[in-house]
Tab-separated table of C-alpha atoms in Angstrom:
chain	number	residue	atom	x	y	z
A	1	LEU	CA	41.333	47.497	-58.529
A	2	GLU	CA	43.672	48.904	-55.962
A	3	TRP	CA	42.779	50.912	-52.841
A	4	HIS	CA	44.598	53.995	-51.539
A	5	GLY	CA	43.399	55.608	-48.351
A	6	HIS	CA	44.302	58.111	-45.684
A	7	ASN	CA	43.619	57.816	-41.982
A	8	ASP	CA	41.559	61.003	-41.614
A	9	PHE	CA	38.771	59.199	-39.743
A	10	HIS	CA	40.845	56.373	-38.154
A	11	MET	CA	39.497	54.182	-40.950
A	12	ALA	CA	42.526	53.520	-43.185
A	13	PHE	CA	43.128	50.016	-41.844
A	14	VAL	CA	39.518	48.850	-41.719
A	15	ASN	CA	38.771	50.333	-45.145
A	16	ALA	CA	41.861	48.668	-46.604
A	17	THR	CA	40.735	45.333	-45.167
A	18	ALA	CA	37.221	45.825	-46.552
A	19	ALA	CA	38.734	46.675	-49.953
A	20	TRP	CA	40.577	43.340	-49.936
A	21	LEU	CA	37.516	41.412	-48.838
A	22	TYR	CA	35.380	43.002	-51.564
A	23	GLY	CA	37.700	42.434	-54.487
A	24	CYS	CA	40.572	44.886	-54.581
A	25	ALA	CA	43.742	43.153	-55.632
A	26	ALA	CA	46.056	45.591	-53.859
A	27	VAL	CA	46.129	48.018	-50.964
A	28	ASN	CA	48.529	50.962	-50.873
A	29	GLY	CA	50.272	51.613	-47.619
A	30	THR	CA	53.306	53.103	-45.965
A	31	ILE	CA	55.654	51.916	-43.259
A	32	PHE	CA	54.037	52.731	-39.899
A	33	GLY	CA	51.310	54.698	-41.701
A	34	VAL	CA	53.542	57.732	-42.206
A	35	GLY	CA	51.976	60.016	-44.772
A	36	GLU	CA	50.166	63.193	-45.647
A	37	ARG	CA	47.739	64.760	-43.128
A	38	THR	CA	46.828	61.943	-40.751
A	39	GLY	CA	48.809	59.237	-42.482
A	40	ASN	CA	48.142	56.281	-44.723
A	41	THR	CA	47.366	52.618	-44.161
A	42	PRO	CA	50.187	51.065	-42.100
A	43	ILE	CA	51.685	48.333	-44.258
A	44	GLU	CA	52.863	46.318	-41.240
A	45	ALA	CA	49.263	46.151	-40.032
A	46	MET	CA	48.198	44.894	-43.442
A	47	VAL	CA	50.858	42.154	-43.324
A	48	ILE	CA	49.456	40.899	-40.009
A	49	GLU	CA	45.893	41.256	-41.318
A	50	TYR	CA	46.759	39.316	-44.477
A	51	LEU	CA	48.182	36.503	-42.360
A	52	SER	CA	45.105	36.465	-40.133
A	53	LEU	CA	42.865	36.216	-43.207
A	54	ARG	CA	44.957	33.783	-45.254
A	55	GLY	CA	47.029	31.857	-42.721
A	56	HIS	CA	50.685	32.166	-41.892
A	57	LYS	CA	52.995	31.979	-44.858
A	58	HIS	CA	56.479	30.917	-43.861
A	59	GLU	CA	58.009	32.872	-46.721
A	60	ILE	CA	56.806	36.126	-45.092
A	61	ASN	CA	59.419	37.363	-42.641
A	62	THR	CA	57.195	39.078	-40.071
A	63	ARG	CA	60.201	39.826	-37.860
A	64	ALA	CA	61.219	42.361	-40.510
A	65	ILE	CA	58.482	44.583	-39.040
A	66	THR	CA	60.446	44.833	-35.792
A	67	GLU	CA	63.698	45.269	-37.706
A	68	MET	CA	62.165	48.162	-39.669
A	69	ALA	CA	61.035	49.815	-36.446
A	70	ASP	CA	64.501	49.451	-34.930
A	71	TYR	CA	66.015	50.985	-38.063
A	72	VAL	CA	63.570	53.891	-38.157
A	73	ASN	CA	64.077	54.633	-34.455
A	74	SER	CA	67.869	54.515	-34.648
A	75	GLU	CA	68.697	55.860	-38.116
A	76	MET	CA	65.952	58.261	-39.157
A	77	ASP	CA	64.690	61.506	-37.715
A	78	TYR	CA	61.365	59.943	-36.756
A	79	ASN	CA	60.140	58.560	-33.457
A	80	ILE	CA	57.466	55.899	-33.644
A	81	PRO	CA	54.711	56.774	-31.141
A	82	HIS	CA	55.017	54.672	-27.966
A	83	HIS	CA	51.431	53.450	-28.246
A	84	PHE	CA	51.697	52.401	-31.911
A	85	PRO	CA	50.540	48.802	-32.597
A	86	PHE	CA	53.187	46.120	-33.285
A	87	VAL	CA	56.182	48.495	-33.156
A	88	GLY	CA	55.596	51.122	-30.461
A	89	GLU	CA	57.586	50.925	-27.240
A	90	ASN	CA	54.441	50.097	-25.239
A	91	PHE	CA	53.166	47.417	-27.606
A	92	ASN	CA	52.847	44.159	-25.703
A	93	VAL	CA	53.726	45.754	-22.353
A	94	THR	CA	51.397	45.413	-19.405
A	95	ARG	CA	51.473	47.209	-16.103
A	96	ALA	CA	48.497	45.345	-14.654
A	97	GLY	CA	49.044	42.539	-12.177
A	98	ILE	CA	45.881	40.751	-13.254
A	99	HIS	CA	47.251	40.553	-16.812
A	100	ALA	CA	50.643	39.343	-15.585
A	101	ASP	CA	48.911	36.665	-13.529
A	102	GLY	CA	46.994	35.558	-16.613
A	103	ILE	CA	50.178	35.496	-18.678
A	104	VAL	CA	51.851	33.226	-16.134
A	105	LYS	CA	48.866	30.867	-16.070
A	106	HIS	CA	48.143	30.772	-19.817
A	107	GLU	CA	49.825	33.315	-22.097
A	108	GLU	CA	47.552	32.550	-25.049
A	109	ILE	CA	44.535	33.963	-23.241
A	110	TYR	CA	46.207	37.369	-22.806
A	111	ASN	CA	48.320	37.487	-25.950
A	112	ILE	CA	46.291	36.976	-29.117
A	113	PHE	CA	49.260	35.638	-31.091
A	114	ASP	CA	52.819	34.567	-30.358
A	115	THR	CA	54.450	37.984	-30.541
A	116	LYS	CA	57.843	36.540	-29.642
A	117	LYS	CA	57.742	34.169	-32.628
A	118	ILE	CA	56.060	36.481	-35.126
A	119	LEU	CA	57.601	39.869	-34.255
A	120	ALA	CA	60.546	38.922	-32.010
A	121	ARG	CA	58.735	40.889	-29.268
A	122	PRO	CA	57.832	38.867	-26.196
A	123	ILE	CA	55.385	40.190	-23.624
A	124	GLU	CA	56.993	42.702	-21.291
A	125	ILE	CA	56.011	43.806	-17.816
A	126	ALA	CA	56.510	47.371	-16.627
A	127	ILE	CA	56.526	47.550	-12.848
A	128	THR	CA	54.130	50.043	-11.261
A	129	ASP	CA	51.908	50.091	-8.185
A	130	LYS	CA	49.348	48.144	-10.260
A	131	SER	CA	51.706	45.308	-11.289
A	132	GLY	CA	51.132	43.218	-8.205
A	133	LYS	CA	53.268	40.317	-7.107
A	134	ALA	CA	52.539	38.383	-10.319
A	135	GLY	CA	53.941	41.232	-12.425
A	136	ILE	CA	57.099	41.424	-10.335
A	137	ALA	CA	57.632	37.657	-10.455
A	138	HIS	CA	57.075	37.588	-14.225
A	139	TRP	CA	59.528	40.479	-14.732
A	140	ILE	CA	62.228	38.714	-12.697
A	141	ASN	CA	61.690	35.376	-14.426
A	142	ARG	CA	61.769	36.971	-17.882
A	143	HIS	CA	64.786	39.198	-17.325
A	144	TYR	CA	66.837	36.478	-15.658
A	145	SER	CA	65.685	33.701	-18.044
A	146	MET	CA	64.247	31.649	-15.215
A	147	GLU	CA	61.888	28.865	-16.256
A	148	ASP	CA	60.197	26.031	-14.398
A	149	PRO	CA	61.249	24.481	-12.107
A	150	ASP	CA	63.604	27.376	-11.241
A	151	ALA	CA	61.124	30.196	-11.850
A	152	ILE	CA	60.156	32.354	-8.892
A	153	ASP	CA	56.505	32.197	-7.885
A	154	LYS	CA	54.513	35.291	-6.881
A	155	ARG	CA	54.146	33.776	-3.384
A	156	HIS	CA	57.909	33.754	-2.750
A	157	PRO	CA	58.802	35.864	0.334
A	158	SER	CA	61.293	37.949	-1.679
A	159	ILE	CA	58.555	38.934	-4.111
A	160	SER	CA	56.492	40.226	-1.176
A	161	ARG	CA	59.405	42.377	-0.001
A	162	ILE	CA	59.945	43.788	-3.497
A	163	TYR	CA	56.214	44.450	-3.822
A	164	GLN	CA	56.220	46.374	-0.523
A	165	HIS	CA	59.168	48.475	-1.760
A	166	VAL	CA	57.429	49.215	-5.075
A	167	SER	CA	54.181	50.145	-3.291
A	168	LYS	CA	56.033	52.487	-0.946
A	169	LYS	CA	57.705	54.302	-3.862
A	170	PHE	CA	54.335	54.974	-5.485
A	171	GLU	CA	52.786	56.037	-2.178
A	172	GLU	CA	55.647	58.567	-1.929
A	173	GLY	CA	54.666	60.042	-5.287
A	174	ARG	CA	56.369	58.053	-8.009
A	175	VAL	CA	54.304	58.084	-11.220
A	176	THR	CA	56.530	56.307	-13.777
A	177	SER	CA	57.258	52.623	-14.303
A	178	MET	CA	60.232	51.104	-12.563
């Protein structure tokens, strides 16, 4: 048996997974779920689901998911929604300081799998009034490739000055990430 579903009730993915678990040998899908009406089962989601059910297979190039997204965004007349899992612009981006602080302390607690290794998409921080000092420090360390012992800590006086500047901008009415 093979399963083919549409996402009319936000159930394409979960129904495809259930089909696998209950004996279907194959699941139909499309890249990024593009399809008729509300779309089809996203094949990239099924790749990740397969690996979570069966274990990582080194012959599966999961970074191809990111490469496909880059290709679609640059070469086709289609824009992947920013909030789309695995490939959207906001996937793996946090604006919350509490999350950034957790990432600094123990990334595995915040990030369910190694997105840098599996999708070539490390965690990103978008700076807003909610990012806090931890978010700013993480952004600087990531973008300037600073690692221990050279990494900047959220308690560094320069981080406090940057945080004050960011807070002021949002108090003045800024609503977008910096």
